[in-house]
Short mmCIF file of C-alpha atoms in Angstrom, two decimals:
data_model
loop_
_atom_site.label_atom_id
_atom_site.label_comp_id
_atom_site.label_asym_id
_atom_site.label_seq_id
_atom_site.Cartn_x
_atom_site.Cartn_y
_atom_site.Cartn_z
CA UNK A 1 0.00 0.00 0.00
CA UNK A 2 1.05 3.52 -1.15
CA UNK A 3 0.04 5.67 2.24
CA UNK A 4 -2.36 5.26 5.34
CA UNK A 5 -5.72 6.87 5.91
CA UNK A 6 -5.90 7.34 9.99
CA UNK A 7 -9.48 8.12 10.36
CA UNK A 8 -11.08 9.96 14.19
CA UNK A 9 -14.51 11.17 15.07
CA UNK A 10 -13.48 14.47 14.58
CA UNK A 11 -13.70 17.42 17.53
CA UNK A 12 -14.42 21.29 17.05
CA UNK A 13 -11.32 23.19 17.99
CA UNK A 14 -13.30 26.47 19.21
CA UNK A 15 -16.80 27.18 20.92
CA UNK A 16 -18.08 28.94 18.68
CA UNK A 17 -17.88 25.64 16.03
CA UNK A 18 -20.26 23.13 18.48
CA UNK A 19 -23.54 24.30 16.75
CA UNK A 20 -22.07 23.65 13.29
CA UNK A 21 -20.16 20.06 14.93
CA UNK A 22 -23.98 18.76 16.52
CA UNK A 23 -25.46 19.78 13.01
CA UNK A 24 -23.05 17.39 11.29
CA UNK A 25 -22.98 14.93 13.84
CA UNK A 26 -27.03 14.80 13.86
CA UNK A 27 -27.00 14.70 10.00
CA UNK A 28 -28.53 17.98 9.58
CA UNK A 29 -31.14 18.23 12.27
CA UNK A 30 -31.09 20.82 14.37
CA UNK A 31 -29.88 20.76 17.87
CA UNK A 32 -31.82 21.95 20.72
CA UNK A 33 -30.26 25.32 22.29
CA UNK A 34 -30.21 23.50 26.23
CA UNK A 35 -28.36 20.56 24.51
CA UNK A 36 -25.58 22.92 22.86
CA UNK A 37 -25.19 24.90 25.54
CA UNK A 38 -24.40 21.36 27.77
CA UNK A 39 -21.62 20.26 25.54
CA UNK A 40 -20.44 23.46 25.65
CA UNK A 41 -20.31 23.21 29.14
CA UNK A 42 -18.79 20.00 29.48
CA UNK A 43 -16.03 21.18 26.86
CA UNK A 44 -15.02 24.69 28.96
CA UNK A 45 -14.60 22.27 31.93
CA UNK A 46 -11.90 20.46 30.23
CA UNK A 47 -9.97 23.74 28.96
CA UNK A 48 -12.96 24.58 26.11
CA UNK A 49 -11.20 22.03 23.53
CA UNK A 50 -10.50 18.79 23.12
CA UNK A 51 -7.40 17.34 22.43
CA UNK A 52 -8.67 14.45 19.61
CA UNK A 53 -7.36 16.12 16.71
CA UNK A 54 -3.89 17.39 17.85
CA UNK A 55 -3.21 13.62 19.37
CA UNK A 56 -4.38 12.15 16.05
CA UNK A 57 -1.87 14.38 14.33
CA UNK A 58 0.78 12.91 16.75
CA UNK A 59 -0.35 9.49 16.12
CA UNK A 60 0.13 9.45 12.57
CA UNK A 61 3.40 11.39 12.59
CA UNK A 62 4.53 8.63 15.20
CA UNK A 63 2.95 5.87 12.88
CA UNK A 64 4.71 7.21 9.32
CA UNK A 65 8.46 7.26 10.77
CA UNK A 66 7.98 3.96 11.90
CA UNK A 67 6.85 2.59 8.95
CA UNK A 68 7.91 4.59 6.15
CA UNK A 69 4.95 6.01 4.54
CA UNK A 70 2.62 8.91 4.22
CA UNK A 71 -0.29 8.81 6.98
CA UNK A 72 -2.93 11.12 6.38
CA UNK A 73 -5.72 11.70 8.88
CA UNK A 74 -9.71 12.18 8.22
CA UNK A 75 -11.93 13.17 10.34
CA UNK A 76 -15.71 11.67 10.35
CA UNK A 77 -17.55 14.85 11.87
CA UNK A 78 -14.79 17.84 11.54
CA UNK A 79 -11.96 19.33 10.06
CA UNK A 80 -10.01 17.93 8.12
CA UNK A 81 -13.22 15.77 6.69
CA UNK A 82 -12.55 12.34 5.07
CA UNK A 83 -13.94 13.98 1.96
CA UNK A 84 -10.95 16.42 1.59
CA UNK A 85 -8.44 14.39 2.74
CA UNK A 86 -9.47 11.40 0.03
CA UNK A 87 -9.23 14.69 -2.53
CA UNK A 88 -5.77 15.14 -1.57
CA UNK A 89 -5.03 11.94 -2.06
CA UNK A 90 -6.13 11.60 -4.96
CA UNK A 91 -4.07 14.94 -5.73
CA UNK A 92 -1.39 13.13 -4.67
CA UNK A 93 -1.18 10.49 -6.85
CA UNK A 94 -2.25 7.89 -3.92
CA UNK A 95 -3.01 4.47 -5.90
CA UNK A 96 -3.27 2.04 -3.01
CA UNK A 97 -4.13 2.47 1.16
CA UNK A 98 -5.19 1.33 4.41
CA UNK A 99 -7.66 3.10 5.97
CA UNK A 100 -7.86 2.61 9.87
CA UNK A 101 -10.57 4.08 12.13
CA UNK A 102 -8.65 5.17 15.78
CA UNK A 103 -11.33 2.58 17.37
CA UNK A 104 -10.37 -0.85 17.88
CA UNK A 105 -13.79 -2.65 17.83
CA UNK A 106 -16.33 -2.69 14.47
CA UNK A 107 -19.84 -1.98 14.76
CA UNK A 108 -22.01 -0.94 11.75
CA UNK A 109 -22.98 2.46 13.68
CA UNK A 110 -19.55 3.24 14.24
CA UNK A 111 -16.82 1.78 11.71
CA UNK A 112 -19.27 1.30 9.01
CA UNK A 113 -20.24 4.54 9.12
CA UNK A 114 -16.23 5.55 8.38
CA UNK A 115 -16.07 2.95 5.48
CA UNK A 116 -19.34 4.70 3.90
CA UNK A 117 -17.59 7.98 3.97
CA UNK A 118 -14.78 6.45 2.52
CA UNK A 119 -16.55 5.16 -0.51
CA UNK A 120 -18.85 8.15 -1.19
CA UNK A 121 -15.83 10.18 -1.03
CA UNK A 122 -14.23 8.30 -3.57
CA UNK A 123 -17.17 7.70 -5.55
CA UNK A 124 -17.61 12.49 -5.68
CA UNK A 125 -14.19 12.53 -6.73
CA UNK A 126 -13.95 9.73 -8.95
CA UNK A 127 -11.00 8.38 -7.36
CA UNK A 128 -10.32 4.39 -7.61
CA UNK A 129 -7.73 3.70 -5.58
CA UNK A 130 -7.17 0.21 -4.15
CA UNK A 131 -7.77 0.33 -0.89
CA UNK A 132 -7.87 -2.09 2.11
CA UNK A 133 -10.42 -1.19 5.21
CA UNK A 134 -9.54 -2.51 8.61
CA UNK A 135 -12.55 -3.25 10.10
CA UNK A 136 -11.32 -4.03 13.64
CA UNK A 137 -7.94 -3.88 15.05
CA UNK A 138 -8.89 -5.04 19.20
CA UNK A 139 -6.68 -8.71 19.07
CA UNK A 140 -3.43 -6.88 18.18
CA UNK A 141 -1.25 -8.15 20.41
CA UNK A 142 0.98 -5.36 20.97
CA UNK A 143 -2.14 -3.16 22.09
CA UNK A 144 -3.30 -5.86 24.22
CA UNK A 145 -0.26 -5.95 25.64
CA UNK A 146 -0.07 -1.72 26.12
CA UNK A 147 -3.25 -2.59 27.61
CA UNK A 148 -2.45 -4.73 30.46
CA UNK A 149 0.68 -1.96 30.87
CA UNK A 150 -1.76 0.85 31.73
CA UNK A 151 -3.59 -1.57 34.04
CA UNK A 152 -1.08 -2.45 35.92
CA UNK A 153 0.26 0.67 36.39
CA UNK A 154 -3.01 1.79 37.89
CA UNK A 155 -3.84 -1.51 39.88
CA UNK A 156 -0.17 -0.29 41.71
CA UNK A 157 -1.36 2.95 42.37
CA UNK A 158 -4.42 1.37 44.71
CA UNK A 159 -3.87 0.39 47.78
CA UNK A 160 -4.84 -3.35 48.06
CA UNK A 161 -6.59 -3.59 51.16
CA UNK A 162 -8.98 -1.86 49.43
CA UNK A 163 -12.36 -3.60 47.70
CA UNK A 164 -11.72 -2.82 44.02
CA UNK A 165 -13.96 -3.36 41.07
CA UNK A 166 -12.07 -2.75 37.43
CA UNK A 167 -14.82 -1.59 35.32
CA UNK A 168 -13.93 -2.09 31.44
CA UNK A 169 -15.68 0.37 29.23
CA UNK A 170 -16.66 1.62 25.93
CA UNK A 171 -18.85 3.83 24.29
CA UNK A 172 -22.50 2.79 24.19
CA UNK A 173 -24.58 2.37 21.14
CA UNK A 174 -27.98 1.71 20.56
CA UNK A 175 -29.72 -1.64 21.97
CA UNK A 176 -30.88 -1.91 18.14
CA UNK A 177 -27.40 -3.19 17.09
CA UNK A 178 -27.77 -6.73 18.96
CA UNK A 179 -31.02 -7.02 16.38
CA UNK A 180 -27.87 -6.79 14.09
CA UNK A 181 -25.71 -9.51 15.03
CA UNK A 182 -23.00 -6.35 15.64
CA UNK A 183 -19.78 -7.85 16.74
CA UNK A 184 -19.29 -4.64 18.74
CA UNK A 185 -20.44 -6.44 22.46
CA UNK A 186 -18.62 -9.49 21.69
CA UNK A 187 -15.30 -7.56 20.76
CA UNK A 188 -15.22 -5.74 23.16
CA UNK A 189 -15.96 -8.57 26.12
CA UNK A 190 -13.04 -10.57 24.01
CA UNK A 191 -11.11 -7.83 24.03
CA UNK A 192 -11.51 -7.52 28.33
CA UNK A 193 -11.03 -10.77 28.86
CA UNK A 194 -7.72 -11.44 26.94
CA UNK A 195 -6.64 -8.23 29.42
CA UNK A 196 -8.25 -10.01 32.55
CA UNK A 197 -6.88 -13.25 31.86
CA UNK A 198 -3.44 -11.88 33.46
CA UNK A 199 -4.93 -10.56 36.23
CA UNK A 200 -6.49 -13.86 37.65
CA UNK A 201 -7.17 -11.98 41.29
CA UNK A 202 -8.87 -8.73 39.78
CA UNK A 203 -12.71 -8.61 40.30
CA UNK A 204 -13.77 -7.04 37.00
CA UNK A 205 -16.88 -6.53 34.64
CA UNK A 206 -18.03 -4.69 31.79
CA UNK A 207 -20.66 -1.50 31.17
CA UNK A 208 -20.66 1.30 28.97
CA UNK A 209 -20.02 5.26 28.85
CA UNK A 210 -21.11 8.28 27.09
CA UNK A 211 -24.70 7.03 25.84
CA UNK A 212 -26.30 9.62 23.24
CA UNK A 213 -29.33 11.93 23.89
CA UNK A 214 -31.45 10.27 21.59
CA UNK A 215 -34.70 8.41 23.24
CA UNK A 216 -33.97 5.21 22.02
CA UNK A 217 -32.91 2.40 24.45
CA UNK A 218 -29.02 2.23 24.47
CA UNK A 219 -26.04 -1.01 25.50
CA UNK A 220 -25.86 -0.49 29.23
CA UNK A 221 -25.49 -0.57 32.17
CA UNK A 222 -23.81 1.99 32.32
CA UNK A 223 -20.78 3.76 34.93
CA UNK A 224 -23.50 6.08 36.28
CA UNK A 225 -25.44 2.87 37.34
CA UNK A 226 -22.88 0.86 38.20
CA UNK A 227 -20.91 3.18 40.55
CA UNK A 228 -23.76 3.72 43.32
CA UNK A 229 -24.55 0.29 42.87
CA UNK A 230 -20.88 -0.46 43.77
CA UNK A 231 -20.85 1.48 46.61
CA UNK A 232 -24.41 -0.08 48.12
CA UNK A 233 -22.37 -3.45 47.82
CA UNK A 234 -19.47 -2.11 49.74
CA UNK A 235 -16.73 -1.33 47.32
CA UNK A 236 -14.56 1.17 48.13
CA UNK A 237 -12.59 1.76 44.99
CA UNK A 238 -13.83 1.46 40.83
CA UNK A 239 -10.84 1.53 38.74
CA UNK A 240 -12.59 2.68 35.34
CA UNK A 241 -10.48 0.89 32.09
CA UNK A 242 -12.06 2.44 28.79
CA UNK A 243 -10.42 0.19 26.26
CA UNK A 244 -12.78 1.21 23.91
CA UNK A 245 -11.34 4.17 23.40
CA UNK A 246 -7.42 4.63 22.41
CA UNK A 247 -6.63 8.43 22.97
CA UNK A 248 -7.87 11.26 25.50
CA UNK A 249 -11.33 13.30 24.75
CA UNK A 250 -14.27 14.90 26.10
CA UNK A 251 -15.27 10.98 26.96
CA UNK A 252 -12.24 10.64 28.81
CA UNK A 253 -11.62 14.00 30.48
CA UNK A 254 -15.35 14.84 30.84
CA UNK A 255 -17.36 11.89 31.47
CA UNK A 256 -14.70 9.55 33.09
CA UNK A 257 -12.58 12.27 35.40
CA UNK A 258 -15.42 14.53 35.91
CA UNK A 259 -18.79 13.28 35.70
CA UNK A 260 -17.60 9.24 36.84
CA UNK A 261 -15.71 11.39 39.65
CA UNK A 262 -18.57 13.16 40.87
CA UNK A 263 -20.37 10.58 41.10
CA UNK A 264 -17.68 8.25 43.27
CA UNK A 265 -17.77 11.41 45.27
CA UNK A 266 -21.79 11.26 45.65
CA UNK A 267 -21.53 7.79 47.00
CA UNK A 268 -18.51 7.47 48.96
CA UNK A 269 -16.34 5.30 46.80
CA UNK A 270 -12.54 6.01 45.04
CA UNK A 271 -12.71 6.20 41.39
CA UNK A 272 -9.23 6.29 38.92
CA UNK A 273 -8.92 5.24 35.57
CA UNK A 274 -5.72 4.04 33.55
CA UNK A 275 -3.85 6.52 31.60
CA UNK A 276 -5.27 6.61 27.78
CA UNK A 277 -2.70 4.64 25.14
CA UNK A 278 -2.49 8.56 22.95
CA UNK A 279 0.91 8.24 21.47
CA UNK A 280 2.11 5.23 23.56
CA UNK A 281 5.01 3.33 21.80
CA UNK A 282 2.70 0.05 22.12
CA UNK A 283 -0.42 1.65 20.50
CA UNK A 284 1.96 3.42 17.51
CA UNK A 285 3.43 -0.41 17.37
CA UNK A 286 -0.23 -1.57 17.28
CA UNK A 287 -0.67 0.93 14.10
CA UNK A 288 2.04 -0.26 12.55
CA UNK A 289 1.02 -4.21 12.53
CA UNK A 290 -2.05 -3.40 11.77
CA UNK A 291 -1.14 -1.21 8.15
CA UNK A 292 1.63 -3.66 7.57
CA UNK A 293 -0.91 -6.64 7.74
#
């Protein structure tokens, strides 16, 4: 393959960007004042950006020198779109990639939405390149391995006489998806359980984060159930792994280490969380199997 397309969810670098961010996001619709105003709020509380794109650019600087090729970066929701990066491609003479979405575990909602921008942006600008989509990238051993780093390195950071629940998470989707047969919950339990296995004395399960506003049923339970319900059963510390996710973001620095943090306070109970893999040497080595494949 000629170059690598390293594909994020994309992130709005200034306030005054969310409406026009939810309005691509929600396809158009528009979004209700209260709602913007929320993310807003959640975004000033973690410095009023979020660091997504600038780490992405790291990551594929990282990924290039060690491989030896040009990485260029598309964003599904923001600046700079998939659409104008496949144009520069193209512009660039790019006959042959690998296109890998900065999210380890394929769903439909999620990846497949990536690989359809992909194709209609190659389709607008008559570009036929050959091109090979990873679909899911979660049993690479070298991230596993990062992985169980990060866990570690937390799990030493707690003191042991302490009850401890690890909590693995991802980003919920829509119930609808198990109607599906959508990989996405099995992955991701796969993907906790090849961490767990080397932890045989850990107590650990699995819930999700970050659920959208829409009224539809979404996967839980989720870390703002499960964290009072820890604390009723006499925990004392939830160590929050989000292994769905492979860099920091509002997910991260909002909803983990200030909304999962309230919370803990709320109920009496410790929470942490392992560091995110961002520009790790095991996640860049992850990258690199992965467009080598």
């Amino acid at each position: 393959m000629d170059a690598i397309l390293l594909m994020a969810y994309g992130t709005p670098e200034h306030l005054d960007e969310m409406d026009d961010y939810l309005l691509d996001i929600r396809g158009g619709r528009p979004t209700p004042p209260e709602l913007i105003e929320e993310i807003k709020e959640r975004y000033r509380k973690i410095g009023g950006k979020s660091p997504l794109t600038e780490t992405t650019k790291k990551q594929a600087a990282l990924l290039a020198e060690a491989i030896g090729k040009k990485v260029y970066i598309g964003m599904r929701h923001w600046h700079p779109f998939i659409n104008k990066t496949i144009s520069e491609m193209k512009a660039d003479g790019v006959e042959s990639f690998t296109a890998i979405v900065m999210a380890p575990h394929y769903s439909a909602l999620s990846i497949g939405r990536y690989k359809e921008q992909v194709d209609t942006a190659c389709d607008e600008h008559d570009y036929k390149p050959q091109i090979k989509f990873i679909e899911s990238w979660w049993n690479n051993e070298a991230l596993i391995s990062t992985q169980k780093t990060h866990l570690q390195n937390a799990l030493n950071k707690i003191d042991k006489d302490l009850k401890t629940k690890v909590l693995f998470t991802a980003h919920s989707l829509p119930e609808r998806i198990r109607e599906m047969n959508d990989p996405y919950e099995s992955q991701l339990l796969d993907n906790a359980s090849a961490i767990a296995e080397s932890f045989p004395n850990i107590d650990w399960e699995f819930c999700f984060q970050s659920a959208g506003a829409s009224p539809e049923p979404w996967l839980g339970p989720s870390i703002e159930e499960r964290i009072p319900q820890l604390a009723a059963d006499q925990y004392q510390h939830v160590l929050i792994a989000p292994i769905g996710f492979v860099c920091d973001h509002v997910e991260i620095l909002y909803d983990i280490d200030i909304g999962a943090q309230a919370i803990g306070r709320e109920t009496a109970i410790e929470v942490s969380r392992i560091e995110s893999l961002n520009t790790s040497d095991g996640l860049i080595q992850a990258l690199a199997d992965t467009a080598i494949q």
